[in-house]
Coordinates of N, CA and C in Angstrom, one line a residue:
X1 N 35.6 1.6 -15.1 CA 35.4 0.4 -13.9 C 34.8 0.8 -13.0
X2 N 35.4 2.1 -12.5 CA 34.3 2.9 -11.5 C 33.1 3.0 -11.5
X3 N 32.1 3.3 -13.1 CA 31.4 3.1 -12.6 C 30.5 1.6 -12.6
X4 N 31.4 0.8 -13.4 CA 30.8 -1.1 -13.4 C 30.5 -1.0 -11.8
X5 N 31.5 -0.7 -10.8 CA 31.7 -1.1 -9.5 C 30.5 -0.3 -9.0
X6 N 30.6 1.1 -9.0 CA 29.1 1.5 -8.9 C 28.1 0.7 -8.5
X7 N 27.8 -0.3 -10.1 CA 26.5 -0.9 -10.3 C 26.9 -1.8 -9.1
X8 N 27.7 -2.5 -8.7 CA 27.4 -3.7 -7.5 C 27.1 -3.1 -6.5
X9 N 27.7 -2.0 -5.8 CA 27.4 -1.4 -4.5 C 26.1 -0.4 -4.5
X10 N 25.5 -0.2 -5.6 CA 24.2 0.4 -5.4 C 23.7 -0.8 -4.3
X11 N 22.4 0.4 -3.9 CA 21.7 -0.1 -2.6 C 20.1 -0.3 -3.6
X12 N 19.8 0.4 -4.7 CA 19.0 0.5 -5.8 C 19.5 0.9 -6.9
X13 N 18.7 0.4 -8.1 CA 19.1 1.0 -9.1 C 20.2 0.4 -9.8
X14 N 20.6 -0.8 -9.7 CA 21.8 -1.3 -9.5 C 21.5 -1.6 -11.5
X15 N 20.2 -1.9 -11.9 CA 20.1 -2.2 -13.5 C 19.8 -1.7 -14.2
X16 N 19.5 -0.6 -13.7 CA 19.1 1.0 -14.7 C 21.0 1.2 -14.6
X17 N 21.6 1.7 -13.6 CA 23.2 2.2 -13.9 C 23.6 0.8 -14.9
X18 N 23.5 -0.6 -14.6 CA 24.4 -1.1 -15.5 C 23.7 -1.1 -17.3
X19 N 22.6 -1.0 -17.2 CA 22.0 -0.6 -18.6 C 22.7 0.4 -19.3
X20 N 22.4 1.5 -18.3 CA 23.2 2.9 -18.9 C 24.8 2.6 -19.3
X21 N 25.3 1.9 -19.4 CA 26.6 1.8 -19.2 C 27.0 1.2 -20.8
X22 N 25.6 0.8 -21.6 CA 25.5 -0.3 -22.7 C 25.8 1.0 -23.6
X23 N 26.2 0.4 -24.9 CA 25.5 1.6 -25.9 C 24.3 0.8 -26.5
X24 N 23.6 2.1 -26.9 CA 22.0 1.8 -27.8 C 22.3 0.5 -27.7
X25 N 22.8 -0.1 -29.2 CA 22.7 -1.0 -29.7 C 23.7 -2.9 -28.7
X26 N 24.2 -2.2 -27.7 CA 25.5 -3.3 -27.3 C 24.2 -4.7 -26.9
X27 N 25.3 -5.3 -26.6 CA 25.0 -7.0 -26.4 C 25.4 -7.5 -24.7
X28 N 24.4 -8.1 -24.6 CA 25.1 -8.9 -22.7 C 24.6 -10.3 -22.9
X29 N 25.4 -11.2 -23.2 CA 25.0 -12.6 -23.0 C 25.8 -13.1 -21.5
X30 N 25.0 -14.3 -21.3 CA 24.8 -14.7 -19.8 C 25.1 -16.6 -20.7
X31 N 26.9 -16.7 -20.1 CA 27.2 -17.9 -20.6 C 26.5 -19.0 -19.8
X32 N 26.7 -19.1 -18.3 CA 26.3 -20.1 -17.8 C 24.9 -19.8 -17.0
X33 N 23.8 -20.2 -18.3 CA 22.0 -19.8 -17.9 C 21.8 -21.2 -17.7
X34 N 20.8 -21.5 -16.5 CA 19.9 -22.4 -16.9 C 19.3 -22.6 -18.0
X35 N 19.1 -24.0 -18.3 CA 18.3 -24.3 -19.3 C 17.5 -23.9 -19.4
X36 N 16.9 -23.6 -20.7 CA 15.6 -23.0 -21.4 C 15.7 -21.4 -20.9
X37 N 16.6 -20.9 -20.4 CA 16.5 -19.4 -20.2 C 17.6 -18.7 -21.3
X38 N 17.0 -17.7 -21.9 CA 17.6 -16.9 -22.7 C 18.8 -16.7 -22.5
X39 N 20.4 -16.7 -23.2 CA 21.5 -16.1 -22.9 C 22.0 -14.8 -23.8
X40 N 21.0 -14.7 -24.4 CA 21.4 -13.2 -25.3 C 20.8 -12.1 -25.2
X41 N 20.8 -11.2 -24.8 CA 20.0 -10.0 -24.9 C 20.5 -8.9 -25.8
X42 N 19.7 -8.2 -26.5 CA 20.2 -7.2 -27.6 C 19.8 -5.8 -27.3
X43 N 20.5 -5.0 -27.6 CA 19.9 -3.6 -27.0 C 19.6 -3.1 -25.6
X44 N 20.0 -1.6 -25.5 CA 20.4 -1.2 -23.9 C 19.2 -1.3 -23.5
X45 N 17.5 -1.3 -24.2 CA 16.2 -1.7 -23.3 C 16.0 -3.1 -23.1
X46 N 16.2 -3.6 -23.8 CA 16.2 -5.1 -23.4 C 17.0 -6.0 -22.2
X47 N 18.1 -5.3 -22.4 CA 19.4 -5.6 -21.3 C 18.7 -5.0 -20.2
X48 N 18.2 -3.4 -19.9 CA 17.8 -3.1 -18.9 C 16.6 -4.2 -18.6
X49 N 15.7 -4.3 -19.1 CA 14.6 -5.4 -18.8 C 15.2 -6.7 -17.8
X50 N 15.8 -7.2 -18.5 CA 16.4 -8.5 -18.2 C 17.5 -8.3 -16.7
X51 N 18.1 -7.8 -16.6 CA 18.3 -7.3 -15.4 C 18.0 -6.4 -14.4
X52 N 16.6 -6.0 -14.2 CA 16.0 -5.5 -13.5 C 15.3 -7.0 -13.1
X53 N 15.0 -7.7 -13.5 CA 14.2 -9.2 -13.6 C 15.7 -9.9 -12.3
X54 N 17.0 -10.0 -13.0 CA 18.3 -10.5 -13.0 C 18.9 -10.4 -11.5
X55 N 18.8 -9.0 -11.3 CA 19.9 -8.5 -9.9 C 18.7 -7.9 -8.9
X56 N 17.2 -8.3 -9.3 CA 16.4 -7.9 -7.6 C 16.5 -9.1 -6.8
X57 N 16.6 -10.2 -7.0 CA 16.7 -11.3 -5.9 C 18.0 -11.1 -4.9
X58 N 19.1 -11.0 -5.3 CA 20.2 -10.8 -4.6 C 20.5 -9.6 -4.1
X59 N 19.9 -8.2 -4.7 CA 19.8 -7.8 -4.0 C 19.3 -7.3 -2.5
X60 N 18.3 -8.6 -2.4 CA 17.2 -8.2 -1.5 C 17.6 -8.9 -0.5
X61 N 18.7 -9.6 -0.1 CA 19.3 -10.4 0.7 C 20.9 -10.4 0.7
X62 N 21.5 -9.7 -0.2 CA 23.2 -9.0 -0.3 C 23.4 -8.0 0.1
X63 N 23.4 -7.5 1.2 CA 24.4 -6.2 1.4 C 26.2 -5.8 1.1
X64 N 25.8 -5.8 -0.3 CA 27.5 -5.6 -0.9 C 28.3 -4.2 -0.1
X65 N 28.8 -4.5 0.7 CA 29.7 -3.7 1.2 C 31.2 -3.2 0.3
X66 N 31.7 -4.0 -0.3 CA 32.6 -4.1 -1.4 C 33.0 -4.6 -2.2
X67 N 33.5 -3.9 -3.5 CA 33.3 -4.8 -4.8 C 34.5 -4.4 -5.5
X68 N 35.4 -5.5 -5.5 CA 37.2 -5.2 -6.0 C 36.8 -5.8 -7.3
X69 N 37.5 -5.3 -8.7 CA 37.3 -5.7 -10.0 C 38.4 -5.5 -10.2
X70 N 38.8 -6.7 -10.8 CA 40.4 -6.8 -11.2 C 40.4 -7.1 -13.0
X71 N 41.1 -6.1 -13.9 CA 40.7 -6.0 -14.9 C 42.6 -6.6 -15.3
X72 N 42.0 -7.3 -16.6 CA 43.1 -7.6 -17.7 C 43.1 -7.4 -19.3
X73 N 43.6 -6.2 -19.5 CA 43.5 -6.1 -20.6 C 44.1 -6.9 -21.1
X74 N 43.7 -7.1 -22.8 CA 44.6 -6.9 -23.9 C 44.8 -6.9 -24.7
X75 N 45.5 -7.6 -25.8 CA 46.1 -6.7 -27.0 C 45.3 -6.3 -27.7
X76 N 44.0 -6.4 -27.8 CA 42.7 -5.4 -28.7 C 43.0 -4.7 -27.3
X77 N 42.6 -3.4 -27.8 CA 42.5 -2.1 -26.6 C 41.2 -2.1 -26.4
X78 N 40.0 -2.6 -27.3 CA 38.7 -2.6 -27.0 C 38.0 -3.4 -25.9
X79 N 39.0 -4.7 -25.9 CA 38.6 -6.0 -25.1 C 39.3 -5.7 -23.5
X80 N 38.4 -6.3 -22.6 CA 38.8 -6.0 -21.4 C 38.2 -7.1 -20.6
X81 N 39.1 -7.6 -19.9 CA 38.5 -8.9 -19.0 C 38.5 -8.5 -17.4
X82 N 37.3 -8.8 -16.9 CA 37.1 -8.4 -15.5 C 36.4 -9.2 -14.5
X83 N 37.4 -9.4 -13.6 CA 36.6 -10.5 -12.6 C 36.0 -9.8 -11.4
X84 N 35.2 -10.2 -10.5 CA 34.6 -9.3 -9.4 C 34.4 -10.2 -8.7
X85 N 35.3 -9.4 -7.2 CA 35.0 -9.9 -5.9 C 34.1 -9.0 -5.1
X86 N 32.9 -9.9 -4.8 CA 32.0 -8.7 -3.6 C 32.5 -9.5 -2.4
X87 N 32.1 -8.6 -1.3 CA 32.0 -8.5 0.2 C 30.9 -7.7 0.5
X88 N 30.2 -8.6 1.7 CA 29.4 -7.7 2.7 C 29.1 -8.8 3.6
X89 N 27.5 -8.2 3.7 CA 26.4 -9.5 4.7 C 24.9 -9.6 4.3
X90 N 25.0 -10.9 4.3 CA 23.8 -11.9 3.8 C 22.9 -11.8 4.6
X91 N 22.0 -11.4 4.6 CA 20.5 -11.3 5.5 C 20.2 -13.0 5.2
X92 N 20.5 -13.5 4.2 CA 20.1 -14.9 3.7 C 20.6 -15.8 4.6
X93 N 21.5 -15.2 5.8 CA 22.5 -16.5 6.3 C 22.8 -15.7 6.9
X94 N 22.5 -14.6 7.7 CA 23.1 -14.3 9.0 C 24.3 -13.9 8.8
X95 N 25.4 -13.5 7.8 CA 26.2 -13.6 8.1 C 27.4 -12.7 6.9
X96 N 28.6 -12.6 7.2 CA 29.4 -12.4 6.2 C 29.6 -13.2 4.9
X97 N 29.6 -12.5 3.8 CA 30.2 -13.3 2.5 C 31.3 -12.2 1.8
X98 N 31.4 -13.6 1.0 CA 33.0 -12.8 0.1 C 33.3 -14.3 -1.0
X99 N 32.6 -13.7 -1.8 CA 32.9 -14.9 -3.3 C 33.3 -13.8 -4.5
X100 N 33.8 -14.7 -5.5 CA 34.1 -14.1 -6.7 C 32.6 -14.1 -7.4
X101 N 32.3 -13.4 -7.8 CA 31.2 -12.9 -8.6 C 31.0 -13.2 -10.3
X102 N 32.0 -13.3 -10.9 CA 31.7 -13.4 -12.0 C 33.1 -13.1 -12.2
X103 N 32.8 -13.3 -13.7 CA 34.4 -13.3 -14.9 C 33.5 -12.5 -16.1
X104 N 33.8 -11.6 -16.4 CA 33.2 -10.8 -17.7 C 34.2 -10.5 -18.8
X105 N 34.3 -10.7 -19.8 CA 34.6 -10.7 -21.1 C 34.2 -9.0 -21.7
X106 N 34.1 -7.9 -21.9 CA 33.8 -6.9 -22.5 C 34.4 -6.2 -23.3
X107 N 33.4 -5.5 -24.7 CA 34.1 -4.9 -25.7 C 33.9 -3.5 -25.5
X108 N 34.7 -2.5 -25.1 CA 34.4 -1.4 -25.3 C 34.3 -0.5 -26.2
X109 N 33.4 0.7 -26.2 CA 33.8 1.2 -27.5 C 33.3 2.6 -27.2
X110 N 33.7 3.7 -27.8 CA 33.7 5.3 -27.6 C 32.8 5.1 -26.0
X111 N 33.3 4.5 -25.2 CA 33.4 4.9 -23.6 C 32.2 4.2 -23.2
X112 N 31.4 3.3 -24.0 CA 30.1 2.6 -23.9 C 30.4 0.8 -23.7
X113 N 29.5 0.3 -23.2 CA 29.9 -1.3 -23.5 C 29.3 -1.6 -25.1
X114 N 30.0 -2.2 -25.6 CA 29.4 -2.8 -27.2 C 29.1 -4.1 -26.8
X115 N 30.0 -5.0 -26.2 CA 29.5 -6.6 -25.8 C 30.1 -6.9 -24.6
X116 N 29.3 -7.8 -23.5 CA 29.6 -7.8 -22.3 C 29.1 -9.9 -22.5
X117 N 30.2 -10.1 -22.3 CA 29.7 -11.6 -22.1 C 30.4 -11.9 -20.7
X118 N 29.2 -12.5 -20.3 CA 29.3 -12.5 -18.6 C 29.5 -14.1 -18.0
X119 N 30.3 -14.7 -17.4 CA 30.4 -15.6 -16.8 C 30.1 -15.8 -15.1
X120 N 29.0 -16.0 -14.9 CA 28.8 -15.9 -13.2 C 28.9 -16.8 -12.7
X121 N 29.1 -16.0 -11.6 CA 28.9 -17.4 -10.3 C 27.8 -17.7 -9.5
X122 N 27.0 -18.2 -10.2 CA 25.8 -18.9 -9.7 C 25.5 -20.1 -8.4
X123 N 26.8 -20.9 -8.0 CA 26.7 -21.3 -7.1 C 27.7 -20.5 -5.8
X124 N 28.2 -19.6 -5.9 CA 28.8 -18.6 -5.1 C 28.1 -17.8 -4.8
X125 N 27.1 -17.1 -5.3 CA 25.6 -16.0 -5.3 C 25.0 -16.9 -4.3
X126 N 24.6 -18.1 -5.0 CA 23.5 -18.8 -4.1 C 24.2 -19.0 -2.5
X127 N 25.1 -19.7 -2.5 CA 26.0 -19.7 -1.0 C 25.8 -18.1 -0.3
X128 N 26.1 -17.2 -0.9 CA 26.1 -16.3 0.1 C 24.9 -15.3 0.1
X129 N 23.8 -16.1 -0.5 CA 22.5 -15.6 -0.2 C 21.4 -16.6 0.4
X130 N 22.3 -17.6 0.8 CA 21.6 -18.7 1.3 C 20.8 -19.6 0.6
X131 N 20.5 -19.5 -0.3 CA 19.5 -20.3 -0.9 C 20.2 -21.6 -2.4
X132 N 21.3 -22.2 -1.6 CA 22.1 -22.9 -2.4 C 20.8 -24.3 -2.3
X133 N 19.8 -25.2 -1.4 CA 19.3 -25.6 -1.5 C 18.1 -25.6 -2.6
X134 N 17.7 -24.4 -2.5 CA 16.7 -23.7 -3.8 C 17.6 -24.1 -5.1
X135 N 18.9 -24.0 -5.2 CA 19.3 -24.0 -6.7 C 19.1 -25.1 -7.0
X136 N 19.6 -25.6 -5.7 CA 20.0 -28.0 -5.8 C 18.6 -28.3 -6.6
X137 N 17.5 -27.9 -5.7 CA 16.6 -28.5 -5.8 C 15.9 -28.0 -7.2
X138 N 16.3 -27.1 -7.9 CA 16.0 -26.0 -9.2 C 16.5 -27.1 -10.2
X139 N 18.0 -27.3 -10.1 CA 18.8 -28.2 -11.0 C 18.0 -29.8 -10.8
X140 N 17.7 -29.8 -9.8 CA 17.2 -31.7 -10.0 C 16.4 -32.1 -10.5
X141 N 15.4 -30.6 -10.7 CA 14.0 -30.9 -11.5 C 14.1 -30.7 -12.8
X142 N 15.4 -29.9 -13.1 CA 15.8 -29.5 -14.7 C 16.1 -30.8 -14.9
X143 N 17.0 -31.7 -14.1 CA 17.9 -32.8 -14.3 C 16.5 -34.4 -14.1
X144 N 15.1 -34.1 -13.9 CA 14.7 -35.0 -13.9 C 13.7 -34.8 -15.0
X145 N 13.4 -33.4 -15.7 CA 12.9 -33.3 -17.1 C 13.3 -33.5 -18.0
X146 N 14.8 -34.0 -17.8 CA 15.4 -34.6 -19.3 C 16.5 -32.9 -20.1
X147 N 16.9 -32.1 -19.2 CA 17.3 -30.8 -19.3 C 18.9 -30.9 -19.0
X148 N 19.4 -30.1 -20.3 CA 21.0 -30.7 -20.2 C 21.3 -29.1 -19.6

């Protein structure tokens, strides 16, 4: 969990730090993705490429100063549920932020992430970054095109 916390606090290279936690054949799934976008990424290097794209925008405006990870172990010792709360300063809103960033269900094998089902808080992240209007306009555009 300390390695995962370091990802959220990294000022640079968060995508690589995160990807390095995965097994070579690991799987990353983003469960609440906009229509038309991929939800499943297989293999460490595919995950790395996806995370480099995904994490770049938030890092530009969010100076995360604390990352609180709360873990909920299950009956299966390989399964771990993690909630992530982030706090810091946003240049997008010129103010402090605090929000629950995501809930993740991880399968850990031999000290590496074999699978990670991520349930991100897009609204909370957009609010922290000061881009709720942009997200809203994106969703309106999808609805107007008949997306679901």
